[in-house]
PDB file of C-alpha atoms in Angstrom:
ATOM      1  CA  GLY E   1      11.524   2.191   8.982  1.00 47.00           C
ATOM      2  CA  GLU E   2      10.118  -1.254   8.359  1.00 64.00           C
ATOM      3  CA  ASP E   3       6.658  -0.672   9.809  1.00 83.00           C
ATOM      4  CA  VAL E   4       3.602  -1.135   7.643  1.00 92.00           C
ATOM      5  CA  GLU E   5       0.960   0.921   9.391  1.00 93.00           C
ATOM      6  CA  GLN E   6      -2.744   0.336   9.752  1.00 95.00           C
ATOM      7  CA  SER E   7      -5.400   1.684  12.052  1.00 90.00           C
ATOM      8  CA  LEU E   8      -6.349  -0.874  14.681  1.00 92.00           C
ATOM      9  CA  PHE E   9     -10.141  -0.905  14.629  1.00 95.00           C
ATOM     10  CA  LEU E  10     -13.060  -0.179  12.350  1.00 97.00           C
ATOM     11  CA  SER E  11     -16.729  -0.632  13.125  1.00 97.00           C
ATOM     12  CA  VAL E  12     -19.462  -0.399  10.484  1.00 97.00           C
ATOM     13  CA  ARG E  13     -23.117  -1.279  10.148  1.00 97.00           C
ATOM     14  CA  GLU E  14     -24.181  -4.173   7.954  1.00 97.00           C
ATOM     15  CA  GLY E  15     -24.811  -2.974   4.415  1.00 97.00           C
ATOM     16  CA  ASP E  16     -22.481   0.024   4.690  1.00 97.00           C
ATOM     17  CA  SER E  17     -19.097   0.278   2.980  1.00 97.00           C
ATOM     18  CA  SER E  18     -15.888  -0.319   4.911  1.00 97.00           C
ATOM     19  CA  VAL E  19     -12.602   1.357   4.055  1.00 97.00           C
ATOM     20  CA  ILE E  20      -9.410  -0.002   5.563  1.00 98.00           C
ATOM     21  CA  ASN E  21      -6.241   2.019   5.098  1.00 97.00           C
ATOM     22  CA  CYS E  22      -2.580   1.083   5.039  1.00 97.00           C
ATOM     23  CA  THR E  23       0.690   2.955   4.673  1.00 96.00           C
ATOM     24  CA  TYR E  24       3.520   0.785   3.413  1.00 95.00           C
ATOM     25  CA  THR E  25       7.250   1.355   3.437  1.00 91.00           C
ATOM     26  CA  ASP E  26       8.838   0.808   0.045  1.00 89.00           C
ATOM     27  CA  SER E  27       7.601   2.540  -3.088  1.00 86.00           C
ATOM     28  CA  SER E  28       9.492  -0.082  -5.136  1.00 89.00           C
ATOM     29  CA  SER E  29       7.337  -2.952  -3.875  1.00 89.00           C
ATOM     30  CA  THR E  30       5.963  -4.593  -7.002  1.00 88.00           C
ATOM     31  CA  TYR E  31       2.798  -6.049  -5.523  1.00 90.00           C
ATOM     32  CA  LEU E  32       0.726  -5.004  -2.530  1.00 94.00           C
ATOM     33  CA  TYR E  33      -1.558  -7.501  -0.818  1.00 95.00           C
ATOM     34  CA  TRP E  34      -4.602  -7.722   1.396  1.00 97.00           C
ATOM     35  CA  TYR E  35      -5.114 -10.749   3.639  1.00 97.00           C
ATOM     36  CA  LYS E  36      -8.029 -11.626   5.923  1.00 97.00           C
ATOM     37  CA  GLN E  37      -7.728 -13.539   9.212  1.00 95.00           C
ATOM     38  CA  GLU E  38     -10.712 -15.026  10.995  1.00 93.00           C
ATOM     39  CA  PRO E  39     -10.476 -16.112  14.650  1.00 87.00           C
ATOM     40  CA  GLY E  40      -8.208 -19.102  15.210  1.00 82.00           C
ATOM     41  CA  ALA E  41      -7.276 -19.341  11.556  1.00 85.00           C
ATOM     42  CA  GLY E  42      -4.338 -18.521   9.336  1.00 88.00           C
ATOM     43  CA  LEU E  43      -4.333 -15.697   6.838  1.00 93.00           C
ATOM     44  CA  GLN E  44      -6.315 -15.934   3.620  1.00 94.00           C
ATOM     45  CA  LEU E  45      -5.356 -13.955   0.527  1.00 94.00           C
ATOM     46  CA  LEU E  46      -8.152 -11.581  -0.451  1.00 95.00           C
ATOM     47  CA  THR E  47      -6.672  -9.627  -3.305  1.00 95.00           C
ATOM     48  CA  TYR E  48      -3.533  -7.923  -4.528  1.00 94.00           C
ATOM     49  CA  ILE E  49      -2.614  -5.065  -6.815  1.00 94.00           C
ATOM     50  CA  PHE E  50       0.300  -4.546  -9.147  1.00 92.00           C
ATOM     51  CA  SER E  51       2.184  -1.360  -8.388  1.00 91.00           C
ATOM     52  CA  ASN E  52       1.610   0.183 -11.824  1.00 91.00           C
ATOM     53  CA  MET E  53      -2.143   0.161 -11.228  1.00 93.00           C
ATOM     54  CA  ASP E  54      -4.157   2.787  -9.347  1.00 95.00           C
ATOM     55  CA  MET E  55      -7.225   0.686  -8.751  1.00 97.00           C
ATOM     56  CA  LYS E  56      -8.379  -2.900  -8.872  1.00 96.00           C
ATOM     57  CA  GLN E  57     -11.935  -4.102  -8.437  1.00 96.00           C
ATOM     58  CA  ASP E  58     -12.852  -7.656  -7.518  1.00 92.00           C
ATOM     59  CA  GLN E  59     -16.569  -8.155  -6.801  1.00 95.00           C
ATOM     60  CA  ARG E  60     -17.272  -6.305  -3.518  1.00 97.00           C
ATOM     61  CA  LEU E  61     -13.613  -5.412  -3.038  1.00 97.00           C
ATOM     62  CA  THR E  62     -11.925  -2.310  -4.424  1.00 97.00           C
ATOM     63  CA  VAL E  63      -8.241  -1.663  -3.891  1.00 98.00           C
ATOM     64  CA  LEU E  64      -6.850   1.842  -4.346  1.00 97.00           C
ATOM     65  CA  LEU E  65      -3.132   2.506  -4.570  1.00 96.00           C
ATOM     66  CA  ASN E  66      -1.413   5.858  -4.199  1.00 95.00           C
ATOM     67  CA  LYS E  67       2.182   5.009  -4.958  1.00 92.00           C
ATOM     68  CA  LYS E  68       3.464   8.541  -4.368  1.00 92.00           C
ATOM     69  CA  ASP E  69       2.168   8.540  -0.801  1.00 93.00           C
ATOM     70  CA  LYS E  70       2.724   4.787  -0.322  1.00 94.00           C
ATOM     71  CA  HIS E  71      -0.923   4.483   0.638  1.00 96.00           C
ATOM     72  CA  LEU E  72      -3.115   1.474   0.019  1.00 96.00           C
ATOM     73  CA  SER E  73      -6.786   1.086   0.827  1.00 97.00           C
ATOM     74  CA  LEU E  74      -9.325  -1.703   0.727  1.00 98.00           C
ATOM     75  CA  ARG E  75     -12.985  -0.873   0.282  1.00 98.00           C
ATOM     76  CA  ILE E  76     -15.591  -3.534   1.011  1.00 98.00           C
ATOM     77  CA  ALA E  77     -18.987  -2.704  -0.447  1.00 98.00           C
ATOM     78  CA  ASP E  78     -22.209  -3.880   1.226  1.00 97.00           C
ATOM     79  CA  THR E  79     -20.317  -5.150   4.278  1.00 98.00           C
ATOM     80  CA  GLN E  80     -21.751  -8.329   5.798  1.00 96.00           C
ATOM     81  CA  THR E  81     -21.392  -9.830   9.273  1.00 95.00           C
ATOM     82  CA  GLY E  82     -19.226 -12.531   7.707  1.00 94.00           C
ATOM     83  CA  ASP E  83     -16.697  -9.841   6.815  1.00 97.00           C
ATOM     84  CA  SER E  84     -15.900  -9.368  10.509  1.00 96.00           C
ATOM     85  CA  ALA E  85     -12.230 -10.310  10.780  1.00 97.00           C
ATOM     86  CA  ILE E  86      -8.746  -8.822  10.941  1.00 97.00           C
ATOM     87  CA  TYR E  87      -7.422  -7.418   7.677  1.00 98.00           C
ATOM     88  CA  PHE E  88      -3.694  -7.183   6.948  1.00 98.00           C
ATOM     89  CA  CYS E  89      -1.953  -5.354   4.188  1.00 97.00           C
ATOM     90  CA  ALA E  90       1.433  -6.639   3.083  1.00 96.00           C
ATOM     91  CA  GLU E  91       4.272  -5.759   0.753  1.00 94.00           C
ATOM     92  CA  ARG E  92       7.348  -7.553  -0.477  1.00 90.00           C
ATOM     93  CA  PRO E  93      10.099  -4.985  -1.030  1.00 88.00           C
ATOM     94  CA  PRO E  94      12.698  -5.699  -3.718  1.00 87.00           C
ATOM     95  CA  GLY E  95      15.913  -7.271  -2.537  1.00 87.00           C
ATOM     96  CA  THR E  96      14.245  -9.509   0.029  1.00 87.00           C
ATOM     97  CA  TYR E  97      12.139 -12.650  -0.049  1.00 87.00           C
ATOM     98  CA  LYS E  98      10.116 -11.689   2.995  1.00 91.00           C
ATOM     99  CA  TYR E  99       6.645 -10.216   3.023  1.00 93.00           C
ATOM    100  CA  ILE E 100       6.128  -7.445   5.551  1.00 94.00           C
ATOM    101  CA  PHE E 101       2.705  -7.335   7.157  1.00 96.00           C
ATOM    102  CA  GLY E 102       0.917  -4.506   8.875  1.00 96.00           C
ATOM    103  CA  THR E 103      -0.406  -4.768  12.413  1.00 94.00           C
ATOM    104  CA  GLY E 104      -3.884  -5.521  11.129  1.00 96.00           C
ATOM    105  CA  THR E 105      -7.234  -3.725  11.268  1.00 97.00           C
ATOM    106  CA  ARG E 106      -9.994  -5.439  13.206  1.00 97.00           C
ATOM    107  CA  LEU E 107     -13.266  -4.929  11.355  1.00 97.00           C
ATOM    108  CA  LYS E 108     -16.457  -5.354  13.339  1.00 97.00           C
ATOM    109  CA  VAL E 109     -19.722  -5.428  11.436  1.00 97.00           C
ATOM    110  CA  LEU E 110     -22.817  -4.561  13.431  1.00 95.00           C
ATOM    111  CA  ALA E 111     -26.107  -6.165  12.439  1.00 89.00           C
TER     112      ALA E 111
ATOM    113  CA  ASP H   1      -8.750 -26.042   4.290  1.00 74.00           C
ATOM    114  CA  THR H   2      -5.968 -24.303   2.349  1.00 76.00           C
ATOM    115  CA  GLY H   3      -3.983 -27.469   1.724  1.00 86.00           C
ATOM    116  CA  VAL H   4      -1.116 -26.291   3.944  1.00 93.00           C
ATOM    117  CA  SER H   5      -1.105 -28.478   7.069  1.00 95.00           C
ATOM    118  CA  GLN H   6       0.514 -27.630  10.364  1.00 97.00           C
ATOM    119  CA  ASP H   7       1.025 -29.913  13.311  1.00 97.00           C
ATOM    120  CA  PRO H   8       0.397 -29.737  16.197  1.00 97.00           C
ATOM    121  CA  ARG H   9      -2.320 -27.098  16.236  1.00 96.00           C
ATOM    122  CA  HIS H  10      -1.725 -26.389  19.908  1.00 97.00           C
ATOM    123  CA  LYS H  11       1.280 -27.051  22.112  1.00 98.00           C
ATOM    124  CA  ILE H  12       1.623 -26.266  25.795  1.00 98.00           C
ATOM    125  CA  THR H  13       5.066 -26.697  27.252  1.00 98.00           C
ATOM    126  CA  LYS H  14       7.094 -25.742  30.266  1.00 97.00           C
ATOM    127  CA  ARG H  15       9.851 -23.193  30.085  1.00 97.00           C
ATOM    128  CA  GLY H  16      13.144 -24.759  29.099  1.00 97.00           C
ATOM    129  CA  GLN H  17      11.657 -27.572  27.031  1.00 98.00           C
ATOM    130  CA  ASN H  18      12.222 -28.019  23.303  1.00 98.00           C
ATOM    131  CA  VAL H  19       9.343 -27.981  20.835  1.00 98.00           C
ATOM    132  CA  THR H  20       9.084 -28.839  17.156  1.00 98.00           C
ATOM    133  CA  PHE H  21       6.437 -27.788  14.663  1.00 98.00           C
ATOM    134  CA  ARG H  22       5.846 -29.370  11.284  1.00 98.00           C
ATOM    135  CA  CYS H  23       4.470 -27.856   8.098  1.00 97.00           C
ATOM    136  CA  ASP H  24       3.324 -29.756   5.025  1.00 95.00           C
ATOM    137  CA  PRO H  25       2.784 -27.366   2.116  1.00 92.00           C
ATOM    138  CA  ILE H  26       1.027 -28.083  -1.150  1.00 88.00           C
ATOM    139  CA  SER H  27       3.323 -30.093  -3.427  1.00 79.00           C
ATOM    140  CA  GLU H  28       3.606 -27.220  -5.922  1.00 77.00           C
ATOM    141  CA  HIS H  29       5.013 -24.880  -3.274  1.00 82.00           C
ATOM    142  CA  ASN H  30       8.743 -24.760  -3.885  1.00 87.00           C
ATOM    143  CA  ARG H  31       8.845 -21.706  -1.597  1.00 92.00           C
ATOM    144  CA  LEU H  32       8.053 -21.989   2.114  1.00 95.00           C
ATOM    145  CA  TYR H  33       7.884 -19.377   4.855  1.00 96.00           C
ATOM    146  CA  TRP H  34       7.659 -19.395   8.635  1.00 97.00           C
ATOM    147  CA  TYR H  35       6.097 -16.461  10.437  1.00 97.00           C
ATOM    148  CA  ARG H  36       5.365 -15.771  14.088  1.00 96.00           C
ATOM    149  CA  GLN H  37       2.283 -13.884  15.231  1.00 95.00           C
ATOM    150  CA  THR H  38       1.658 -12.595  18.730  1.00 94.00           C
ATOM    151  CA  LEU H  39      -1.664 -11.320  20.007  1.00 89.00           C
ATOM    152  CA  GLY H  40      -2.725  -8.085  18.363  1.00 88.00           C
ATOM    153  CA  GLN H  41       0.187  -8.040  15.936  1.00 91.00           C
ATOM    154  CA  GLY H  42       0.733  -8.868  12.325  1.00 93.00           C
ATOM    155  CA  PRO H  43       2.802 -11.860  11.255  1.00 95.00           C
ATOM    156  CA  GLU H  44       6.532 -11.382  11.761  1.00 95.00           C
ATOM    157  CA  PHE H  45       8.915 -13.031   9.295  1.00 95.00           C
ATOM    158  CA  LEU H  46      11.143 -15.797  10.661  1.00 96.00           C
ATOM    159  CA  THR H  47      12.655 -17.629   7.711  1.00 96.00           C
ATOM    160  CA  TYR H  48      12.293 -18.558   4.039  1.00 95.00           C
ATOM    161  CA  PHE H  49      13.132 -21.690   2.041  1.00 94.00           C
ATOM    162  CA  GLN H  50      13.346 -22.180  -1.666  1.00 92.00           C
ATOM    163  CA  ASN H  51      13.168 -25.932  -2.115  1.00 91.00           C
ATOM    164  CA  GLU H  52      15.565 -27.249   0.540  1.00 92.00           C
ATOM    165  CA  ALA H  53      17.743 -24.141   0.708  1.00 93.00           C
ATOM    166  CA  GLN H  54      17.216 -21.682   3.554  1.00 94.00           C
ATOM    167  CA  LEU H  55      17.744 -18.388   1.745  1.00 93.00           C
ATOM    168  CA  GLU H  56      16.701 -15.795   4.303  1.00 92.00           C
ATOM    169  CA  LYS H  57      16.489 -15.699   8.055  1.00 92.00           C
ATOM    170  CA  SER H  58      15.275 -12.917  10.318  1.00 92.00           C
ATOM    171  CA  ARG H  59      17.881 -11.105  12.394  1.00 85.00           C
ATOM    172  CA  LEU H  60      15.387 -11.380  15.225  1.00 75.00           C
ATOM    173  CA  LEU H  61      15.625 -15.159  15.163  1.00 79.00           C
ATOM    174  CA  SER H  62      17.794 -16.240  18.063  1.00 83.00           C
ATOM    175  CA  ASP H  63      20.054 -19.254  17.892  1.00 90.00           C
ATOM    176  CA  ARG H  64      17.440 -21.195  19.875  1.00 95.00           C
ATOM    177  CA  PHE H  65      15.351 -21.321  16.688  1.00 96.00           C
ATOM    178  CA  SER H  66      16.204 -23.602  13.802  1.00 95.00           C
ATOM    179  CA  ALA H  67      14.260 -24.604  10.720  1.00 96.00           C
ATOM    180  CA  GLU H  68      14.832 -27.290   8.138  1.00 95.00           C
ATOM    181  CA  ARG H  69      13.327 -28.448   4.903  1.00 95.00           C
ATOM    182  CA  PRO H  70      15.375 -31.529   4.175  1.00 91.00           C
ATOM    183  CA  LYS H  71      13.803 -32.748   0.937  1.00 86.00           C
ATOM    184  CA  GLY H  72      12.183 -29.553  -0.220  1.00 86.00           C
ATOM    185  CA  SER H  73       8.753 -30.756   0.842  1.00 90.00           C
ATOM    186  CA  PHE H  74       7.723 -30.596   4.527  1.00 95.00           C
ATOM    187  CA  SER H  75       9.508 -28.276   6.951  1.00 97.00           C
ATOM    188  CA  THR H  76      10.151 -28.284  10.686  1.00 97.00           C
ATOM    189  CA  LEU H  77      10.689 -25.386  13.063  1.00 97.00           C
ATOM    190  CA  GLU H  78      12.372 -26.238  16.341  1.00 97.00           C
ATOM    191  CA  ILE H  79      12.611 -23.989  19.368  1.00 97.00           C
ATOM    192  CA  GLN H  80      15.112 -25.059  22.007  1.00 97.00           C
ATOM    193  CA  ARG H  81      15.005 -24.041  25.673  1.00 97.00           C
ATOM    194  CA  THR H  82      11.667 -22.315  25.264  1.00 97.00           C
ATOM    195  CA  GLU H  83      10.984 -19.045  27.056  1.00 96.00           C
ATOM    196  CA  GLN H  84       7.660 -17.462  27.936  1.00 96.00           C
ATOM    197  CA  GLY H  85       8.285 -14.832  25.278  1.00 95.00           C
ATOM    198  CA  ASP H  86       8.154 -17.590  22.656  1.00 96.00           C
ATOM    199  CA  SER H  87       4.415 -17.986  23.257  1.00 97.00           C
ATOM    200  CA  ALA H  88       2.814 -17.132  19.929  1.00 96.00           C
ATOM    201  CA  MET H  89       1.133 -18.539  16.854  1.00 96.00           C
ATOM    202  CA  TYR H  90       3.639 -20.006  14.401  1.00 97.00           C
ATOM    203  CA  LEU H  91       2.403 -19.765  10.857  1.00 96.00           C
ATOM    204  CA  CYS H  92       3.683 -21.617   7.833  1.00 96.00           C
ATOM    205  CA  ALA H  93       2.965 -20.454   4.294  1.00 96.00           C
ATOM    206  CA  GLY H  94       3.659 -21.880   0.872  1.00 93.00           C
ATOM    207  CA  GLY H  95       4.628 -19.511  -1.898  1.00 89.00           C
ATOM    208  CA  ASP H  96       3.049 -19.750  -5.305  1.00 79.00           C
ATOM    209  CA  ARG H  97       2.692 -17.662  -8.409  1.00 74.00           C
ATOM    210  CA  SER H  98      -0.763 -16.532  -9.467  1.00 73.00           C
ATOM    211  CA  VAL H  99      -1.952 -16.590 -13.069  1.00 71.00           C
ATOM    212  CA  THR H 100      -1.090 -12.891 -13.308  1.00 73.00           C
ATOM    213  CA  GLY H 101       2.455 -13.480 -12.116  1.00 73.00           C
ATOM    214  CA  ALA H 102       2.065 -12.192  -8.566  1.00 79.00           C
ATOM    215  CA  ASN H 103       3.819 -14.147  -5.847  1.00 82.00           C
ATOM    216  CA  VAL H 104       1.180 -15.044  -3.276  1.00 88.00           C
ATOM    217  CA  LEU H 105       1.247 -16.876   0.048  1.00 91.00           C
ATOM    218  CA  THR H 106      -1.072 -19.680   1.151  1.00 92.00           C
ATOM    219  CA  PHE H 107      -1.079 -19.996   4.932  1.00 95.00           C
ATOM    220  CA  GLY H 108      -1.726 -22.943   7.156  1.00 95.00           C
ATOM    221  CA  ALA H 109      -3.968 -22.601  10.206  1.00 94.00           C
ATOM    222  CA  GLY H 110      -0.961 -22.189  12.481  1.00 95.00           C
ATOM    223  CA  SER H 111       0.513 -23.878  15.532  1.00 97.00           C
ATOM    224  CA  ARG H 112      -0.191 -22.107  18.798  1.00 97.00           C
ATOM    225  CA  LEU H 113       2.563 -22.359  21.404  1.00 98.00           C
ATOM    226  CA  THR H 114       2.002 -21.605  25.063  1.00 98.00           C
ATOM    227  CA  VAL H 115       5.065 -21.638  27.296  1.00 98.00           C
ATOM    228  CA  LEU H 116       4.272 -21.861  31.009  1.00 96.00           C
TER     229      LEU H 116
END
């Protein structure tokens, strides 16, 4: 199918780590992406990973990729209240120009 | 501010009316996308332009929807004979290539449509 799947909600305490999971559809997708959406705003690119990598670290963000299982995760270390938002994973399968987005995971950070 | 401008930000219209949204991407964006996002969902692809050519269009896009990018710069998305089911956020994104070669999207803030 064409559904990129994510769990809908995640709640963590400030200072803890958050892990957001995603299952994508096409193991041939060259890049996998994470976007963040704050209320009333468009999507903002957070990070991406090339499909021949297993892990990418970017400051507080760590992306893990399991290509065999088509599983992508985003770990946010030392989660802050400003990280509260909706997080979308996305892929762009070969043979199409379109990016396919997941349904989004709403992260709530409790002070 | 991402540099991708969308206008209007909010539009309320009555069922059956036509509406038009405009997107002004960053000048370097030769690729331009339109997406639709309903409450609680991820963005859903509508159409893609490379310069002025419309290269891909969603099968879900009915013939009431049309998009143009006449000079390869700004783009318009028109919805004719609006229906209540058209109520959504319409997002425009410019496509760019990062320094590592990844194709990435830069989104505008969106145009929210409410059809009464």
